[in-house]
Short mmCIF file of C-alpha atoms in Angstrom, two decimals:
data_model
loop_
_atom_site.label_atom_id
_atom_site.label_comp_id
_atom_site.label_asym_id
_atom_site.label_seq_id
_atom_site.Cartn_x
_atom_site.Cartn_y
_atom_site.Cartn_z
CA MET A 1 -5.40 37.92 -3.44
CA GLN A 2 -2.79 37.75 -0.73
CA GLN A 3 0.01 35.32 -1.35
CA ASN A 4 1.05 32.84 1.28
CA THR A 5 4.70 33.47 2.00
CA GLY A 6 7.18 30.69 2.54
CA THR A 7 7.73 31.74 6.12
CA GLN A 8 4.01 31.68 6.82
CA PHE A 9 3.65 28.28 5.23
CA GLN A 10 6.43 26.76 7.27
CA LYS A 11 5.11 28.27 10.47
CA LEU A 12 1.62 26.99 9.84
CA TYR A 13 2.44 23.47 8.75
CA ASN A 14 6.01 22.85 9.93
CA MET A 15 6.79 21.01 6.74
CA LYS A 16 9.60 18.51 6.80
CA GLY A 17 11.55 16.75 4.10
CA ILE A 18 13.77 13.72 3.98
CA LEU A 19 15.93 12.05 1.34
CA VAL A 20 14.73 8.53 0.57
CA ASN A 21 16.37 6.47 -2.17
CA GLY A 22 17.66 9.60 -3.85
CA GLU A 23 14.27 11.30 -3.81
CA ILE A 24 13.24 14.09 -1.46
CA LYS A 25 9.92 13.31 0.19
CA THR A 26 8.01 16.05 1.98
CA PHE A 27 5.56 15.84 4.87
CA GLY A 28 3.23 18.34 6.50
CA LYS A 29 4.93 17.42 9.76
CA ILE A 30 7.30 14.73 10.97
CA PRO A 31 5.43 11.43 10.63
CA SER A 32 4.47 9.70 13.86
CA VAL A 33 6.15 6.51 12.68
CA TRP A 34 9.17 6.35 10.44
CA THR A 35 11.02 3.27 9.29
CA ASP A 36 14.45 3.34 7.67
CA GLU A 37 17.52 1.16 7.52
CA ASN A 38 18.13 1.78 11.22
CA GLY A 39 14.77 0.58 12.43
CA THR A 40 11.25 1.76 13.15
CA HIS A 41 11.24 5.10 14.93
CA LEU A 42 8.38 6.20 17.17
CA ASN A 43 7.63 9.56 18.74
CA ILE A 44 10.25 11.44 16.76
CA LYS A 45 10.18 15.21 16.78
CA GLU A 46 13.37 16.09 14.94
CA GLY A 47 16.42 14.51 13.44
CA PHE A 48 16.45 11.05 11.81
CA GLY A 49 17.26 12.78 8.52
CA PHE A 50 14.28 15.13 8.56
CA LYS A 51 14.95 18.76 7.69
CA ASP A 52 12.76 21.84 7.47
CA VAL A 53 11.11 22.64 4.16
CA VAL A 54 11.13 26.35 3.38
CA THR A 55 8.82 27.48 0.61
CA PRO A 56 9.87 30.87 -0.75
CA THR A 57 7.39 33.60 -1.48
CA TYR A 58 6.43 33.78 -5.12
CA ASP A 59 3.77 35.21 -7.38
CA SER A 60 1.93 32.21 -8.78
CA ARG A 61 0.57 34.34 -11.65
CA ILE A 62 3.97 34.64 -13.25
CA GLU A 63 6.25 32.37 -11.23
CA GLU A 64 6.46 28.77 -10.10
CA LEU A 65 8.65 26.62 -7.91
CA SER A 66 11.47 24.45 -9.18
CA ALA A 67 12.03 20.90 -8.01
CA ILE A 68 12.83 20.75 -4.30
CA LYS A 69 16.49 20.69 -3.36
CA LEU A 70 18.78 20.80 -0.35
CA VAL A 71 20.32 24.20 0.36
CA GLY A 72 22.38 24.37 3.52
CA ASP A 73 20.36 22.54 6.16
CA VAL A 74 16.90 23.00 4.66
CA TYR A 75 14.98 21.77 1.69
CA THR A 76 13.73 24.57 -0.50
CA TYR A 77 12.87 25.57 -4.03
CA ASP A 78 14.06 28.08 -6.60
CA VAL A 79 11.48 30.53 -7.86
CA ILE A 80 11.44 30.40 -11.64
CA ASP A 81 9.48 32.28 -14.26
CA ARG A 82 6.33 30.54 -15.37
CA ALA A 83 6.05 29.88 -19.10
CA ILE A 84 3.37 32.13 -20.58
CA PRO A 85 2.14 30.65 -23.85
CA GLN A 86 -0.31 33.46 -24.70
CA THR A 87 0.78 36.50 -26.66
CA LEU A 88 0.82 39.97 -25.10
CA ALA A 89 -2.25 40.90 -27.14
CA GLU A 90 -4.12 37.78 -26.01
CA LEU A 91 -3.34 38.52 -22.38
CA LYS A 92 -4.54 42.11 -22.75
CA THR A 93 -7.74 40.95 -24.41
CA GLN A 94 -8.38 38.50 -21.58
CA LYS A 95 -7.65 41.10 -18.91
CA ILE A 96 -9.94 43.66 -20.51
CA SER A 97 -12.63 40.99 -20.82
CA ASN A 98 -12.32 40.33 -17.12
CA LEU A 99 -12.56 44.05 -16.46
CA LYS A 100 -15.72 44.37 -18.53
CA HIS A 101 -17.27 41.41 -16.81
CA LEU A 102 -16.47 42.97 -13.45
CA ILE A 103 -17.89 46.36 -14.46
CA GLY A 104 -20.93 44.68 -15.99
CA SER A 105 -21.68 42.77 -12.82
CA GLN A 106 -21.55 46.03 -10.87
CA LEU A 107 -23.84 47.80 -13.33
CA GLU A 108 -26.33 44.94 -13.15
CA LYS A 109 -26.96 45.78 -9.53
CA THR A 110 -28.62 49.04 -10.51
CA ASP A 111 -30.06 48.08 -13.89
CA TRP A 112 -33.48 47.79 -12.29
CA PHE A 113 -33.51 51.53 -11.59
CA VAL A 114 -33.09 52.23 -15.30
CA ILE A 115 -35.64 49.61 -16.32
CA ARG A 116 -38.14 50.96 -13.83
CA GLN A 117 -37.71 54.46 -15.26
CA MET A 118 -38.32 53.12 -18.76
CA ASP A 119 -41.40 51.19 -17.65
CA SER A 120 -43.02 53.54 -15.20
CA GLY A 121 -41.25 56.81 -15.64
CA GLU A 122 -40.06 56.86 -12.05
CA ILE A 123 -36.88 58.85 -11.97
CA THR A 124 -33.62 57.02 -11.20
CA PRO A 125 -31.88 58.59 -8.18
CA GLN A 126 -29.03 60.88 -9.14
CA GLU A 127 -26.50 59.05 -6.98
CA VAL A 128 -27.26 55.87 -8.92
CA ILE A 129 -26.81 57.67 -12.21
CA ASP A 130 -23.53 59.12 -10.94
CA SER A 131 -22.21 55.80 -9.70
CA ARG A 132 -23.00 54.11 -13.02
CA ALA A 133 -21.23 56.90 -14.86
CA GLU A 134 -18.26 56.53 -12.54
CA LEU A 135 -18.11 52.80 -13.26
CA ARG A 136 -17.99 53.46 -16.99
CA THR A 137 -15.31 56.08 -16.50
CA GLN A 138 -13.22 53.69 -14.43
CA SER A 139 -13.72 50.98 -17.02
CA ASN A 140 -12.41 53.27 -19.76
CA THR A 141 -9.50 54.49 -17.65
CA ILE A 142 -8.43 51.04 -16.50
CA GLY A 143 -8.95 49.61 -19.95
CA ALA A 144 -6.58 52.23 -21.33
CA GLU A 145 -4.02 51.37 -18.64
CA ILE A 146 -4.17 47.72 -19.61
CA LYS A 147 -3.79 48.53 -23.28
CA ALA A 148 -0.70 50.61 -22.48
CA LEU A 149 1.09 47.72 -20.74
CA THR A 150 4.13 46.47 -22.61
CA THR A 151 5.03 43.12 -21.02
CA LYS A 152 3.22 39.86 -20.33
CA LYS A 153 4.22 39.98 -16.68
CA ALA A 154 2.81 43.47 -16.34
CA VAL A 155 -0.52 42.33 -17.72
CA LEU A 156 -0.69 39.19 -15.58
CA THR A 157 0.16 41.08 -12.39
CA PHE A 158 -2.15 44.00 -13.13
CA ASP A 159 -4.72 43.92 -10.35
CA LEU A 160 -8.26 44.86 -11.25
CA PRO A 161 -9.68 47.09 -8.55
CA THR A 162 -12.60 46.22 -6.36
CA PHE A 163 -15.71 48.22 -7.16
CA ASN A 164 -18.22 49.31 -4.59
CA ILE A 165 -21.43 51.20 -5.28
CA MET B 1 -1.63 -34.75 42.76
CA ALA B 2 1.92 -34.01 43.71
CA LYS B 3 4.62 -35.55 41.57
CA GLN B 4 5.42 -39.13 42.75
CA VAL B 5 9.14 -39.82 42.80
CA ILE B 6 10.26 -43.41 42.33
CA GLY B 7 12.51 -44.53 45.12
CA ILE B 8 15.76 -45.85 43.63
CA GLY B 9 17.69 -46.53 46.81
CA THR B 10 21.05 -45.14 47.64
CA THR B 11 23.20 -47.45 45.55
CA ALA B 12 22.44 -50.16 43.00
CA ASN B 13 20.83 -53.29 44.44
CA ASP B 14 20.89 -51.97 48.02
CA GLY B 15 17.29 -53.16 48.49
CA THR B 16 16.01 -49.76 49.63
CA GLY B 17 14.32 -48.69 46.40
CA ASP B 18 10.69 -49.10 45.44
CA PRO B 19 9.58 -52.53 44.26
CA LEU B 20 9.23 -52.71 40.48
CA ARG B 21 5.41 -52.69 40.55
CA THR B 22 5.31 -49.79 42.93
CA ALA B 23 7.74 -47.85 40.73
CA PHE B 24 5.72 -48.36 37.54
CA THR B 25 2.49 -47.61 39.34
CA LYS B 26 3.97 -44.23 40.31
CA ALA B 27 5.13 -43.72 36.72
CA ASN B 28 1.68 -44.53 35.33
CA GLU B 29 -0.07 -42.24 37.79
CA ASN B 30 2.32 -39.44 36.99
CA PHE B 31 1.72 -39.86 33.24
CA THR B 32 -2.04 -40.15 33.75
CA GLU B 33 -2.01 -36.76 35.43
CA VAL B 34 0.18 -35.20 32.76
CA TYR B 35 -2.00 -36.48 29.93
CA ALA B 36 -5.28 -35.47 31.56
CA ASP B 37 -7.18 -32.48 30.22
CA GLY B 38 -6.51 -29.32 32.17
CA PHE B 39 -3.10 -30.38 33.40
CA THR B 40 -1.41 -27.35 31.89
CA SER B 41 -2.06 -24.28 34.00
CA TYR B 42 -0.80 -20.75 33.88
CA ALA B 43 1.37 -21.44 36.90
CA ARG B 44 3.19 -24.20 35.00
CA LEU B 45 4.25 -21.83 32.21
CA ALA B 46 7.87 -20.83 32.03
CA ASP B 47 8.90 -17.39 33.24
CA GLU B 48 9.21 -16.10 29.69
CA PHE B 49 5.42 -16.36 29.40
CA LYS B 50 4.34 -14.93 32.72
CA THR B 51 6.84 -12.52 34.16
CA SER B 52 7.60 -8.85 33.78
CA ALA B 53 11.07 -7.41 33.53
CA ALA B 54 12.58 -3.96 33.41
CA LEU B 55 14.31 -3.20 30.14
CA THR B 56 17.68 -1.71 29.45
CA THR B 57 18.01 -1.77 25.68
CA GLU B 58 17.82 -5.47 24.83
CA VAL B 59 14.48 -7.21 24.66
CA ASP B 60 15.40 -10.85 25.31
CA PHE B 61 12.30 -12.77 24.28
CA SER B 62 13.35 -15.79 26.35
CA THR B 63 13.26 -13.99 29.68
CA ALA B 64 9.86 -12.38 30.21
CA GLN B 65 6.46 -11.70 28.71
CA VAL B 66 6.13 -8.05 29.64
CA PHE B 67 8.97 -5.56 29.51
CA THR B 68 8.78 -2.12 31.05
CA LYS B 69 10.83 0.98 30.58
CA THR B 70 10.65 4.70 31.22
CA LEU B 71 12.57 6.57 28.58
CA THR B 72 14.94 9.27 29.77
CA ALA B 73 16.51 9.88 26.36
CA ALA B 74 16.15 8.77 22.79
CA THR B 75 16.47 5.00 22.97
CA THR B 76 17.09 2.14 20.56
CA LEU B 77 15.89 -1.31 21.55
CA THR B 78 17.21 -4.56 20.14
CA PHE B 79 15.56 -8.00 20.10
CA SER B 80 17.15 -11.34 20.90
CA ASN B 81 16.03 -14.97 21.08
CA THR B 82 13.02 -14.35 18.87
CA SER B 83 11.06 -17.14 17.24
CA ILE B 84 8.20 -17.04 14.79
CA GLY B 85 4.89 -16.78 16.59
CA MET B 86 6.23 -15.13 19.72
CA VAL B 87 4.19 -12.27 21.12
CA LYS B 88 5.69 -9.88 23.65
CA ASP B 89 4.51 -6.72 25.33
CA LEU B 90 6.46 -3.55 25.98
CA VAL B 91 5.07 -0.99 28.41
CA ILE B 92 6.93 2.21 27.63
CA THR B 93 6.60 5.73 28.96
CA GLY B 94 8.60 8.85 28.32
CA ASP B 95 8.46 11.55 25.71
CA PHE B 96 11.54 10.60 23.75
CA ALA B 97 12.18 8.97 20.41
CA LEU B 98 12.03 5.19 20.52
CA THR B 99 13.62 3.05 17.84
CA LEU B 100 12.73 -0.59 17.40
CA PRO B 101 14.01 -3.11 14.87
CA ALA B 102 12.40 -2.30 11.53
CA GLY B 103 8.81 -3.40 11.61
CA THR B 104 6.71 -4.82 8.83
CA THR B 105 3.70 -2.83 9.99
CA VAL B 106 2.98 -0.43 12.80
CA ALA B 107 -0.56 0.17 14.00
CA GLY B 108 -1.18 3.02 16.39
CA VAL B 109 0.82 6.02 17.47
CA TYR B 110 3.20 6.34 20.40
CA ASP B 111 2.17 9.08 22.81
CA GLY B 112 4.99 10.41 24.95
CA THR B 113 2.58 11.90 27.48
CA VAL B 114 1.11 8.58 28.62
CA SER B 115 2.01 4.95 29.08
CA ASN B 116 2.12 2.97 25.86
CA LEU B 117 1.64 -0.75 25.29
CA ILE B 118 3.61 -1.93 22.28
CA GLN B 119 2.73 -5.48 21.35
CA ILE B 120 5.20 -7.28 19.12
CA VAL B 121 4.30 -10.28 17.00
CA VAL B 122 7.17 -12.12 15.36
CA THR B 123 6.06 -13.27 11.93
CA GLY B 124 9.39 -14.10 10.35
CA ALA B 125 13.10 -14.31 11.01
CA THR B 126 13.34 -10.53 11.21
CA GLU B 127 9.70 -9.60 10.69
CA TYR B 128 7.85 -7.81 13.44
CA TRP B 129 4.34 -6.43 13.54
CA TYR B 130 3.80 -3.71 16.09
CA SER B 131 0.55 -2.60 17.66
CA ILE B 132 0.59 0.44 19.91
CA SER B 133 -2.15 1.30 22.36
CA LYS B 134 -1.95 3.95 25.00
CA ALA B 135 -3.31 4.57 28.45
CA ILE B 136 -6.23 6.94 28.75
#
């Protein structure tokens, strides 16, 4: 899945932040009405303490954002590693389970050919037989790749391919 | 009926003023008119209730009912001579930031592309409720 980069996010939503009573509040855009110690402000487009919020690009599978903070003239976040409570083995098991589920769902699409052959003897087309064999081969190959991974991050960021038959 | 003025002469006891009965008759007729239903009319209201004035930056509540201004830059307005219960109207145009004394509530959104009516209701010593409507 494509990640939404910080630059894209800011461009789309023009997020703004402001310090209020020691706490940084964020808004999708500058509010149409803003009241502070200086009065009630209408029709504001910039200023009045509002600064851009820049969300950095990060991989939500293994990273997360820190608390928002002021850096220079913008509010932004640090990208920090996400805590991963599962063991490496548990993560591999989960990933392989996902792979098998994915392969299984692809095989199900042509199961009826095999069942029909068993019931009526009608021969399953060769291209179907080949594609099912290819799926199993890919499953074994990818499964071996997952088993060979040595870090939690590597497992979490390992992308399962998209299968088409 | 026009107001009846009691003739009091030029100097005391010069004999040119209204007789006593005539004077009190005028007084009674004047009071009868004042106490009658419907005496108060819009025309009799003070200017602060029925006139419009161009604003600089101070909204003096004792001077007009409607205040108008075209913003040419970010502007801060101040209020003076406010009293609880007063209601005033600002007709504001211009696509610039507008700052008013801190309001208790604000209903509506200012639109810099059209004329805006900002109605102010004074509900406390420094409490203002704002309602913004805009021209279509």
